[in-house]
Coordinates of C-alpha atoms in Angstrom, one line a residue:
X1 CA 0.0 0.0 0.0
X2 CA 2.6 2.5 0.7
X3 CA 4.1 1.7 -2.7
X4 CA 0.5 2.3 -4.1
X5 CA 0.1 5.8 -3.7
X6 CA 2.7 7.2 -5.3
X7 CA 1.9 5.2 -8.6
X8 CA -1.8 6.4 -8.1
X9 CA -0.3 9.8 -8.0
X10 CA 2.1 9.7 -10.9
X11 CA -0.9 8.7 -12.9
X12 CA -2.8 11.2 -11.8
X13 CA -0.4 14.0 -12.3
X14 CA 0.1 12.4 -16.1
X15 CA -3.8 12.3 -16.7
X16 CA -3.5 15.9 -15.9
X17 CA -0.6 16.8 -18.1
X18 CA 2.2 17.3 -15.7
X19 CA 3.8 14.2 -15.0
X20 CA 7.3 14.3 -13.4
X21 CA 9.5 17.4 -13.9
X22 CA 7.1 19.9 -16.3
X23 CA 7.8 20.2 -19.4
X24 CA 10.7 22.9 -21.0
X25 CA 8.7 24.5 -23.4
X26 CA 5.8 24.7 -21.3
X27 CA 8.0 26.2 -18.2
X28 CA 9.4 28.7 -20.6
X29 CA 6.3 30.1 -22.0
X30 CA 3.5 29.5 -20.0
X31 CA 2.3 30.0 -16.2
X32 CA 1.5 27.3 -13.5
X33 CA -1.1 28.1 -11.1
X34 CA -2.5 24.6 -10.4
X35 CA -4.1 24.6 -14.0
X36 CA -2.3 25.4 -17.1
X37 CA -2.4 28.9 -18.5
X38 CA -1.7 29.1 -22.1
X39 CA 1.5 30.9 -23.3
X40 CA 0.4 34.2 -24.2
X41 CA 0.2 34.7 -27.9
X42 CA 2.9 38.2 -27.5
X43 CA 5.8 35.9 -26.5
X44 CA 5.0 33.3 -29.4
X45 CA 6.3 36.2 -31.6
X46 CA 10.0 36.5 -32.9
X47 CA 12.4 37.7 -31.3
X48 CA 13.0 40.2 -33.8
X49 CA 9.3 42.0 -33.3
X50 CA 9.3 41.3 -29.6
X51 CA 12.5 43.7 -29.7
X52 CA 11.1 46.6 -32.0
X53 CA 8.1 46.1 -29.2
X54 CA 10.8 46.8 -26.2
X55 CA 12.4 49.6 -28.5
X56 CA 9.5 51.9 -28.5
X57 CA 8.9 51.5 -24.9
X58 CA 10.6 53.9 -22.1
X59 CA 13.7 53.0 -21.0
X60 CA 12.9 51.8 -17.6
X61 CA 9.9 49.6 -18.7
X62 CA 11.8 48.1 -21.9
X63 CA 14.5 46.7 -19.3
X64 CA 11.4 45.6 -16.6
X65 CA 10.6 43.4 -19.4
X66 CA 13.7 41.0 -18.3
X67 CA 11.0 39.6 -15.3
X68 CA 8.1 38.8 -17.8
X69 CA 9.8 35.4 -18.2
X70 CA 12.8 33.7 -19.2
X71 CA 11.2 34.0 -22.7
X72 CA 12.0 38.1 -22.7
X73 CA 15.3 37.6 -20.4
X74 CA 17.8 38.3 -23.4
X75 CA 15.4 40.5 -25.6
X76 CA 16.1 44.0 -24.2
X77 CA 19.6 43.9 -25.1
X78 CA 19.2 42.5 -28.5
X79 CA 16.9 45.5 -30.1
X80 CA 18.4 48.6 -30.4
X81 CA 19.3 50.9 -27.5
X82 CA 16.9 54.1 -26.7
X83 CA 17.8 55.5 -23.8
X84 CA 15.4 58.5 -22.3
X85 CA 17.1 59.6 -19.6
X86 CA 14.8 61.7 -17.5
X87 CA 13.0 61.4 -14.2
X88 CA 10.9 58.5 -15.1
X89 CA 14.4 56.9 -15.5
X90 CA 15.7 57.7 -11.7
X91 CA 13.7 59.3 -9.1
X92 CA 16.7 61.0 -8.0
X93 CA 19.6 62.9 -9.4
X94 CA 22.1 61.4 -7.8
X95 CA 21.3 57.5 -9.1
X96 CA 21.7 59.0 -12.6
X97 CA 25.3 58.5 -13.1
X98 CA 25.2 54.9 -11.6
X99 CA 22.1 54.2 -14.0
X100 CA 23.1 55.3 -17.0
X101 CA 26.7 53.7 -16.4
X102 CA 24.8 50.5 -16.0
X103 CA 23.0 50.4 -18.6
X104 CA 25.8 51.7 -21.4
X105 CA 27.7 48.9 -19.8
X106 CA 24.8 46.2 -20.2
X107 CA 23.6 47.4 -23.4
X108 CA 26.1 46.1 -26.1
X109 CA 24.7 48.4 -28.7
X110 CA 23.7 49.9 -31.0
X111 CA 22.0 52.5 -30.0
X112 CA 19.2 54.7 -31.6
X113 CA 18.4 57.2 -29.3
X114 CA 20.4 59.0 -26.2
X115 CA 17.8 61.6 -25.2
X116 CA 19.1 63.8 -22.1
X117 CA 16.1 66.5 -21.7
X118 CA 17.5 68.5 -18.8
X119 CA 21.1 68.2 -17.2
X120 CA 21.4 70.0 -14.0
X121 CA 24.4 71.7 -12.9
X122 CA 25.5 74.8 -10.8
X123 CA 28.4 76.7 -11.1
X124 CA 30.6 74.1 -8.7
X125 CA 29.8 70.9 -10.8
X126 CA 30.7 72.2 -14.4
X127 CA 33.6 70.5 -15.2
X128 CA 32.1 66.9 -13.1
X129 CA 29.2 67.4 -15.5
X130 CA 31.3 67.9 -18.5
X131 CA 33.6 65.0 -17.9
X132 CA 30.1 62.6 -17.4
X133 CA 28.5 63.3 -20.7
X134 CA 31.8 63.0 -22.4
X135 CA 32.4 59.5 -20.9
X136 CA 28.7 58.8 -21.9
X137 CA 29.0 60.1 -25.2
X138 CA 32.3 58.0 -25.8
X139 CA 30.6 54.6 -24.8
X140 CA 30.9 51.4 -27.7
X141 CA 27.2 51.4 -27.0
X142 CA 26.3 54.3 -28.5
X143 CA 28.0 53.6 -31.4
X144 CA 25.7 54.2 -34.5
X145 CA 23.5 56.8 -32.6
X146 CA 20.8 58.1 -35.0
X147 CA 18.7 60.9 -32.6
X148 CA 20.7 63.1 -29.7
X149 CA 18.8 65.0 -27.4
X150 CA 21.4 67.2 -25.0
X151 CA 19.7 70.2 -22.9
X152 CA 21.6 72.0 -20.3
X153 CA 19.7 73.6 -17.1
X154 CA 20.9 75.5 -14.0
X155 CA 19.2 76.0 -10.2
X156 CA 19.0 79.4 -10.9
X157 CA 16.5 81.4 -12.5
X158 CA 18.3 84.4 -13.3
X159 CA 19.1 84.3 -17.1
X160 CA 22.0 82.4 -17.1
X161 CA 25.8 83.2 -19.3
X162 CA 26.3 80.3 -21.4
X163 CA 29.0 78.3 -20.3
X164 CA 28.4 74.8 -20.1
X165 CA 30.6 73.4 -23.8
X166 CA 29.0 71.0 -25.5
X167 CA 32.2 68.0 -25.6
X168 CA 33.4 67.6 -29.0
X169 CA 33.1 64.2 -28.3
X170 CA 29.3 64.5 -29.1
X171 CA 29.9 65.1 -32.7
X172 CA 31.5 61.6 -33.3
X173 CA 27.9 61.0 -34.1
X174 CA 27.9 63.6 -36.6
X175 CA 27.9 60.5 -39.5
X176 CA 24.8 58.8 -38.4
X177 CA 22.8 61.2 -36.7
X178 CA 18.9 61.4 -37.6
X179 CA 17.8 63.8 -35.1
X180 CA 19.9 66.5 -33.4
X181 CA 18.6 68.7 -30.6
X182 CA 20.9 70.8 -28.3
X183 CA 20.3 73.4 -25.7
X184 CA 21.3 75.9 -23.4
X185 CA 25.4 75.7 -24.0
X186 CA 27.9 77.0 -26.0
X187 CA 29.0 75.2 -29.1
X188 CA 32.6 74.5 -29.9
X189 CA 34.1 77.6 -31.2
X190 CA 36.1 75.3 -33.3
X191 CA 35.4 72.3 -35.3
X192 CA 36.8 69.9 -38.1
X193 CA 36.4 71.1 -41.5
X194 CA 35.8 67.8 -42.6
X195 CA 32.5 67.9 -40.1
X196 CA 29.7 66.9 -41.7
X197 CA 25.9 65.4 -41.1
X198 CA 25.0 63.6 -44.4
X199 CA 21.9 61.8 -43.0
X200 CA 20.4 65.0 -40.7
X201 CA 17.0 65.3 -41.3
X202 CA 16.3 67.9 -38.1
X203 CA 18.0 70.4 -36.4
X204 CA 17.3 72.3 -33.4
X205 CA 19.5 74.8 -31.7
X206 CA 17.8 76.2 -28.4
X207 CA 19.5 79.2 -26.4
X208 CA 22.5 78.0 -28.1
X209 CA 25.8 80.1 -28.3
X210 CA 27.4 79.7 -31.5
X211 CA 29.3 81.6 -33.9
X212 CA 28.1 82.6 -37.3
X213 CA 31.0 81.1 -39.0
X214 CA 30.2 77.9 -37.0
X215 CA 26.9 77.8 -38.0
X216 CA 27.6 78.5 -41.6
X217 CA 30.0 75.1 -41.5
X218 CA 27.2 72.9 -39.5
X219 CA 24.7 74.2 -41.5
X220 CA 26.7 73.3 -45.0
X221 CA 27.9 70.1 -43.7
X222 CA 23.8 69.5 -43.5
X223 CA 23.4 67.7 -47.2
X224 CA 20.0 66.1 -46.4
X225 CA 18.7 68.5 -43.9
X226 CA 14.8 69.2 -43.9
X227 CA 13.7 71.0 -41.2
X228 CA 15.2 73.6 -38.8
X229 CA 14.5 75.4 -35.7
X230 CA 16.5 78.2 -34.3
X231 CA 15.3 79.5 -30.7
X232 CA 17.0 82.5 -29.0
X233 CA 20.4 82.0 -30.6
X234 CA 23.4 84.0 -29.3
X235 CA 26.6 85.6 -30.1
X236 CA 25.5 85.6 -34.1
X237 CA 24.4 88.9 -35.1
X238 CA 23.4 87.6 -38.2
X239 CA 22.4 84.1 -39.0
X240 CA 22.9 82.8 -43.0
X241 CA 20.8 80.0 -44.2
X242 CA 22.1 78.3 -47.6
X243 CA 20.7 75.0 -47.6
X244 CA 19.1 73.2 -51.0
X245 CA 17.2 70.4 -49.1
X246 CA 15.6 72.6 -46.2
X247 CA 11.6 72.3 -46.1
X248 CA 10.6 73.9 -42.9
X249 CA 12.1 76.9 -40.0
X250 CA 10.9 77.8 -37.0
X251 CA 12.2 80.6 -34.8
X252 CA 12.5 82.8 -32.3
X253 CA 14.6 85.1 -31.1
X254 CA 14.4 87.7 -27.6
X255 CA 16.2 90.8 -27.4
X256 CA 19.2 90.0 -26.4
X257 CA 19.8 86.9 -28.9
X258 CA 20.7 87.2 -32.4
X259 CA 18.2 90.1 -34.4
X260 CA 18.7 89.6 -38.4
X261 CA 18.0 86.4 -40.0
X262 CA 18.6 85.9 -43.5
X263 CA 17.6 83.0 -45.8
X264 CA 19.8 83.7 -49.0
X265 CA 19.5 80.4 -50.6
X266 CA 16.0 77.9 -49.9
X267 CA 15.2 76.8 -53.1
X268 CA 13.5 74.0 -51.5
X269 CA 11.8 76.0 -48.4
X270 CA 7.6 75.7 -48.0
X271 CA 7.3 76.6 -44.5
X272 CA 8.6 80.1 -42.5
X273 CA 6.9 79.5 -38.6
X274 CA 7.7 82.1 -35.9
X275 CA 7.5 80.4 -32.5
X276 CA 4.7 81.2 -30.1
X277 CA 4.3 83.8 -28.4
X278 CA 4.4 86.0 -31.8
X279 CA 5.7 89.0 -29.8
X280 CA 9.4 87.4 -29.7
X281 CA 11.4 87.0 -33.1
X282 CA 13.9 88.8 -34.9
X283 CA 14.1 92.3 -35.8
X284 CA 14.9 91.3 -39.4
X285 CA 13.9 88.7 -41.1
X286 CA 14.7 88.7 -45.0
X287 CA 13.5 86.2 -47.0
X288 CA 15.8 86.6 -50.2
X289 CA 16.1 83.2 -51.8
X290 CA 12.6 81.0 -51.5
X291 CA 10.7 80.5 -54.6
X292 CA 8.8 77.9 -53.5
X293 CA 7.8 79.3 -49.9
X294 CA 3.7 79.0 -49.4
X295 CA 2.9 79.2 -45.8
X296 CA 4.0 81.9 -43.2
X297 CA 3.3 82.8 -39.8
X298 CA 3.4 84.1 -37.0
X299 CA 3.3 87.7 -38.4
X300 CA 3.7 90.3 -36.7
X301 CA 4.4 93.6 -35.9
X302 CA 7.6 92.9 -33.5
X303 CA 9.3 92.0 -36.8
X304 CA 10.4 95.3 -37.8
X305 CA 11.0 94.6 -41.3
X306 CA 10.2 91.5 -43.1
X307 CA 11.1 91.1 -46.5
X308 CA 10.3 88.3 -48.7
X309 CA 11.7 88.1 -52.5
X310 CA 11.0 92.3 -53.6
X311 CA 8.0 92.3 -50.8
X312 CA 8.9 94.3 -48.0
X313 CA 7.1 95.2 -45.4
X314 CA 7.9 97.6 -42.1
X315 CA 5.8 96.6 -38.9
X316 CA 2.1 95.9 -40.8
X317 CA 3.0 97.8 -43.5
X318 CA 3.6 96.6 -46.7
X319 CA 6.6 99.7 -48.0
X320 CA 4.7 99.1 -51.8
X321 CA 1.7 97.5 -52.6
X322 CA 3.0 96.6 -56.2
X323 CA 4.7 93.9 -55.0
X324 CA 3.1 90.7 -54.1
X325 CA 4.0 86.5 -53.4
X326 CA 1.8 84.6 -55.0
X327 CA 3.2 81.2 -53.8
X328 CA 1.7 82.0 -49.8
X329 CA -1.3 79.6 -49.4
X330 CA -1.2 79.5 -45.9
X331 CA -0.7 82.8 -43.0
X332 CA -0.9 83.4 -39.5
X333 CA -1.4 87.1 -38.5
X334 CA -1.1 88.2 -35.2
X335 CA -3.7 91.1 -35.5
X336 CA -1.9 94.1 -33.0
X337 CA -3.5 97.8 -32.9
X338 CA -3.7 98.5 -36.2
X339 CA -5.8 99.8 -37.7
X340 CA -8.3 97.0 -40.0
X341 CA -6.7 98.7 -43.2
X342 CA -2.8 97.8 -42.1
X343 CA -4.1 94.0 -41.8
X344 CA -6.0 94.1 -45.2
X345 CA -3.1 95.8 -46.7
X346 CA -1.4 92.8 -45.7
X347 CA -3.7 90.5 -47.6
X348 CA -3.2 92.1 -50.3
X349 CA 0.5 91.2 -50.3
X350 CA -0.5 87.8 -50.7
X351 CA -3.2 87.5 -53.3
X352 CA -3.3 83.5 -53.0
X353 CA -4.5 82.7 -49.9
X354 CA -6.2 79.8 -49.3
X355 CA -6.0 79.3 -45.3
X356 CA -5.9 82.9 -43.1
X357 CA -5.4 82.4 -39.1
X358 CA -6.0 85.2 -36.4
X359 CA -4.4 85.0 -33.2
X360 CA -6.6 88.0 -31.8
X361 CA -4.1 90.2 -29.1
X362 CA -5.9 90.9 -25.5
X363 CA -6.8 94.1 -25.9
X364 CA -7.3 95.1 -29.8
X365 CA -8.0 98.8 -30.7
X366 CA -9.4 98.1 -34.2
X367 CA -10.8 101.6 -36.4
X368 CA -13.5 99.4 -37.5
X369 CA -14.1 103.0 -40.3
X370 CA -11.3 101.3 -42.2
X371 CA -14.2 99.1 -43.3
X372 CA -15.7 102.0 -45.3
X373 CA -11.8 102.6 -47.3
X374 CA -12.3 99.1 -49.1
X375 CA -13.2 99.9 -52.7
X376 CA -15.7 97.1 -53.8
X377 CA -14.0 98.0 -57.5
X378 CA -11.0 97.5 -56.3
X379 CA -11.4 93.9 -53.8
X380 CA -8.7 92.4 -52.0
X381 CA -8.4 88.8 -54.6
X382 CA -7.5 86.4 -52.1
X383 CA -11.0 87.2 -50.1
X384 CA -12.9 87.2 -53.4
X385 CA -11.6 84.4 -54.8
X386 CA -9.2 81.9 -52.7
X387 CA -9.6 82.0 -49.3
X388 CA -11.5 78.8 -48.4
X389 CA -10.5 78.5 -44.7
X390 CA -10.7 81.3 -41.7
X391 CA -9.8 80.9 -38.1
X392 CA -9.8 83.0 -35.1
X393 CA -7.9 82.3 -31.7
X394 CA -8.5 83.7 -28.7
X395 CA -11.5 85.4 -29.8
X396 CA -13.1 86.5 -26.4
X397 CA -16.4 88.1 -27.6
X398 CA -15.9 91.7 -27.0
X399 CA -17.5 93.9 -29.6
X400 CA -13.8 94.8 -30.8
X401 CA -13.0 91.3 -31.7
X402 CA -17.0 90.9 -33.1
X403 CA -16.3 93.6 -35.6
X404 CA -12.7 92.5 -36.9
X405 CA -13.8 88.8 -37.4
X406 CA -17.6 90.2 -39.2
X407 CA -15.5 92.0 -41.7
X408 CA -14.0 88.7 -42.9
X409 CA -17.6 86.5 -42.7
X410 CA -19.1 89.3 -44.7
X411 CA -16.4 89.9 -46.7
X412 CA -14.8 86.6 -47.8
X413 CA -16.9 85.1 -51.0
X414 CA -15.6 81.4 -51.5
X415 CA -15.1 80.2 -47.4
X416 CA -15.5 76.4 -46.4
X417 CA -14.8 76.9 -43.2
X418 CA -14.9 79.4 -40.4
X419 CA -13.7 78.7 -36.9
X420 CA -13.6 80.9 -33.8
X421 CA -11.7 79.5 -31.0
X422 CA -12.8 80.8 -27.6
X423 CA -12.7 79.8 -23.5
X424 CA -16.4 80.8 -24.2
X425 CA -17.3 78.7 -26.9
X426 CA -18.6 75.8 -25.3
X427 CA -21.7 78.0 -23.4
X428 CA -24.5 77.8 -25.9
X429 CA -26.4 81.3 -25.0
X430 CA -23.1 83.1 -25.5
X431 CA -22.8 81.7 -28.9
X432 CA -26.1 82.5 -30.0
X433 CA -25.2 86.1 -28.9
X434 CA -22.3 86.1 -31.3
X435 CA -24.3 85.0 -34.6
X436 CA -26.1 87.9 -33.8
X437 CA -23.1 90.2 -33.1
X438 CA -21.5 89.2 -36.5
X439 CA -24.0 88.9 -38.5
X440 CA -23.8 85.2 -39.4
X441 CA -27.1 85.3 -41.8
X442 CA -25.5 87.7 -43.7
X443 CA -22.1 85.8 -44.4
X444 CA -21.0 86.4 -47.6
X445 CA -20.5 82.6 -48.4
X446 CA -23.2 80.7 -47.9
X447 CA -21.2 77.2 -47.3
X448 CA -19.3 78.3 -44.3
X449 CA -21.1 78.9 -40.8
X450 CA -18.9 79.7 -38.1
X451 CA -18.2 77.0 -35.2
X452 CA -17.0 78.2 -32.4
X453 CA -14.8 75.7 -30.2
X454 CA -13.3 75.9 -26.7
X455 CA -9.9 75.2 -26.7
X456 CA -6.4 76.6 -26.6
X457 CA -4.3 78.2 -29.8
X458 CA -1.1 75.9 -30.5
X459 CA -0.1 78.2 -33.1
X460 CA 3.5 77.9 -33.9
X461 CA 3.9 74.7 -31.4
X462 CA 7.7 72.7 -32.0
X463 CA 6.0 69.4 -33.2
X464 CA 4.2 70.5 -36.0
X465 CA 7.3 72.3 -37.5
X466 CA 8.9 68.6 -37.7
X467 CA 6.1 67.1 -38.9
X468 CA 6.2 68.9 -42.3
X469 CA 2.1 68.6 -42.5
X470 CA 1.1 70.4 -45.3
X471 CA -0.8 73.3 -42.7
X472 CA 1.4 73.6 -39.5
X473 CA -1.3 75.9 -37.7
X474 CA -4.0 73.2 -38.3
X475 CA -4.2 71.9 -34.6
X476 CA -7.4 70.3 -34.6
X477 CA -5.7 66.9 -34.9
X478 CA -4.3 67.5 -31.3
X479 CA -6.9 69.4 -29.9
X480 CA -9.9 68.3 -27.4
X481 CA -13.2 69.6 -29.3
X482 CA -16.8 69.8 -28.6
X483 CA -19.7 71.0 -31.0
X484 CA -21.6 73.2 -28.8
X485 CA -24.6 73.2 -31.1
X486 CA -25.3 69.6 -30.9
X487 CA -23.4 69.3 -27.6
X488 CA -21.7 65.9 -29.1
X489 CA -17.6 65.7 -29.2
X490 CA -16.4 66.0 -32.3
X491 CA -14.7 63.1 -33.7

């Protein structure tokens, strides 16, 4: 009998699959819990799309995966490294050295991505700092890097003197890089002339200290480069743009950063996007070489002159009205004090329009009797003919903004689409006021009624100057809507 059992027992534990030691496969893949659970159908998948799954995760969560099972033990280090480093990597600052030590020295490589948002450092860990990122930046497992991301920080808020260098040794990725964003340091003064960054596809150079000559040698060694933004540069005076693959800038520029910007040589350039707020830029901005340039924005009046081909224009004011680009499809005005004639002087710069966006200041002053100076023999073409699309931010209802924005609805033959953006806009008795205020029977297109939508302007946002969509102020893809008329979310 006592021999009995344990033969009752193995044939028990084979009738229910798990007779002596359990099975490899089944130990490897699946889960044991007094009943088998299936292996899951994820880790079924190759190894090779299991990795590209790790890849796109965080970097803390793509190495977590090493617990799933034995089945993902090996797979983080066999995809690709991209390594975030920022606080949802270490809690605190003072892991982040050991961390990202241990993880260069785990990680055999290569790497895709080394993004370092915000590196913190006072005036008595400068050179500590340097010397870290340089050991970092020498590693074997970076080796192929395709997308830097380096941006300096300090404790204090007082506007701080550039003096954190940027290690040469951060340019040995100069070959393969993708992606290159830097900020708040100085540039080397000096670099190889043989420096160059045939695969660059984006640039960005954020409170950035660099030379003009400097730039002028990144910027050539740039032979696929598509999209570039330049915010608060200093030391330049001037910046020089020559590039014959560039697609899209975006700037900005305060006071005391560089004030003249000159694109000589763009034959490929579409897009011209000054950075929110629209009441920072250059003081000159001339637009010499860009035949094929069709959207513009923010425009303003803190750009003292703008000048684009033989168009130039001082403030609002266009210095000639015989002069006019008829490649623009797409502008974004920031409408100032002026008077309603500067703005539709403006317009008639640009006799192609297509898409017009408003980004209405707090308090606007508008001499709404500029309305009577429009000669109807003499109408501005875009708004009799082009314009399809028309879109006010920050509209907040005052009888001001009521009358700029009517002129447009009763102005504007051809519109598709009008669309008022306002913290107002989802209360339904306010916008019934408003049809009545600008006359929305009256509009002189009978295919567009305006929608009004609470939500805030992203006008001249980073992302959408990467993304080289064909209308960068077009934020409705990213924004959270609601029809106020039917009360349903829009999809």
């Amino acid at each position: 009998m006592e021999k009995a059992a344990p033969t009752a027992v193995a044939r028990k534990r084979e009738s229910d699959g798990i007779a002596g030691s359990w099975p490899r496969n089944r130990a490897r893949g699946g889960n044991y819990d007094g009943n088998w659970v299936a292996e899951d159908p994820i880790s079924r998948l190759p190894d090779a799309i299991l990795g590209t799954i790790i890849s796109l995760l965080p970097t803390k969560d793509g190495a977590r995966t090493q617990a799933l099972s034995r089945r993902w033990h090996h797979l983080w280090c066999s995809p690709p490294l991209h390594l975030q480093a920022n606080s949802s990597l270490f809690s605190s600052l003072r892991w982040r050295p050991t961390i990202i030590n241990r993880i260069l020295s785990d990680h055999p490589g290569p790497a895709r991505r080394f993004h370092f948002p915000f590196i913190q450092f006072t005036p008595g860990d400068i050179d500590s700092r340097r010397t870290e990122l340089d050991g970092w930046c020498q590693s074997r497992a970076l080796d192929g890097l395709q997308e830097l991301n380096i941006y300096y920080g300090r404790w204090s808020r007082e506007p701080p003197h550039i003096s954190f260098l940027l290690p040469t040794s951060a340019l040995r990725f100069a070959p393969t890089l993708l992606v290159l964003k830097i900020g708040s340091c100085n540039f080397p003064s000096e670099i190889s002339p043989s420096l160059s960054f045939p695969l660059l596809k984006q640039l960005i150079l954020r409170c950035v200290s660099i030379s003009e000559d400097v730039f002028d040698q990144v910027l050539s060694g740039c032979r696929a480069l598509e999209s570039l933004q330049l915010w608060d540069i200093l030391t330049a005076r001037r910046l020089h743009i020559r590039s014959l693959t560039l697609r899209s800038i975006g700037s900005r520029a305060r006071s005391a950063c560089t004030q003249e910007l000159v694109i000589e040589d763009a034959p490929c350039l579409e897009r011209f996007v000054s950075l929110y707020p629209p009441d920072i830029s250059f003081e000159t901005i001339r637009v010499i070489g860009a035949p094929k340039l069709k959207i513009l924005g923010l425009f303003s009046p803190c750009v003292s002159t703008l000048q684009i081909a033989t168009l130039v224009v001082k403030g609002m004011s266009p210095v000639s009205l015989a002069n006019s680009i008829c490649t623009v499809k797409v502008l974004a005005l920031y409408s100032s004090g002026s008077q309603l004639n500067a703005v539709l002087n403006i317009l008639r710069c640009f006799p192609r329009l297509e898409k017009l966006y408003f980004t209405l200041k707090k308090h606007p002053k508008m001499d709404m009797k500029n309305v009577h100076l429009c000669d109807p023999l003499d109408p501005i073409e875009c708004l009799a003919i082009h314009l399809k699309k028309l879109v006010f931010e920050n509209y907040k209802g005052r009888h001001q903004d009521a009358d700029f924005a009517k002129f447009f609805i009763l102005t504007a033959k051809v519109l598709k689409e009008i669309k008022i953006s306002s913290p107002k806009g989802n209360d339904i008795k306010w916008v019934d006021d408003q049809h009545k205020l600008l006359q929305v029977e009256d509009r002189a297109s009978r295919d567009a009624e305006p929608e009004f939508r609470s939500e805030f302007s992203c006008l001249g946002k980073t992302k959408q100057i990467h993304d080289l969509l064909d209308d960068p102020f077009d934020c409705s893809c990213c924004r959270i809507k609601c029809n106020v008329l039917s009360g349903e979310s829009c999809p």
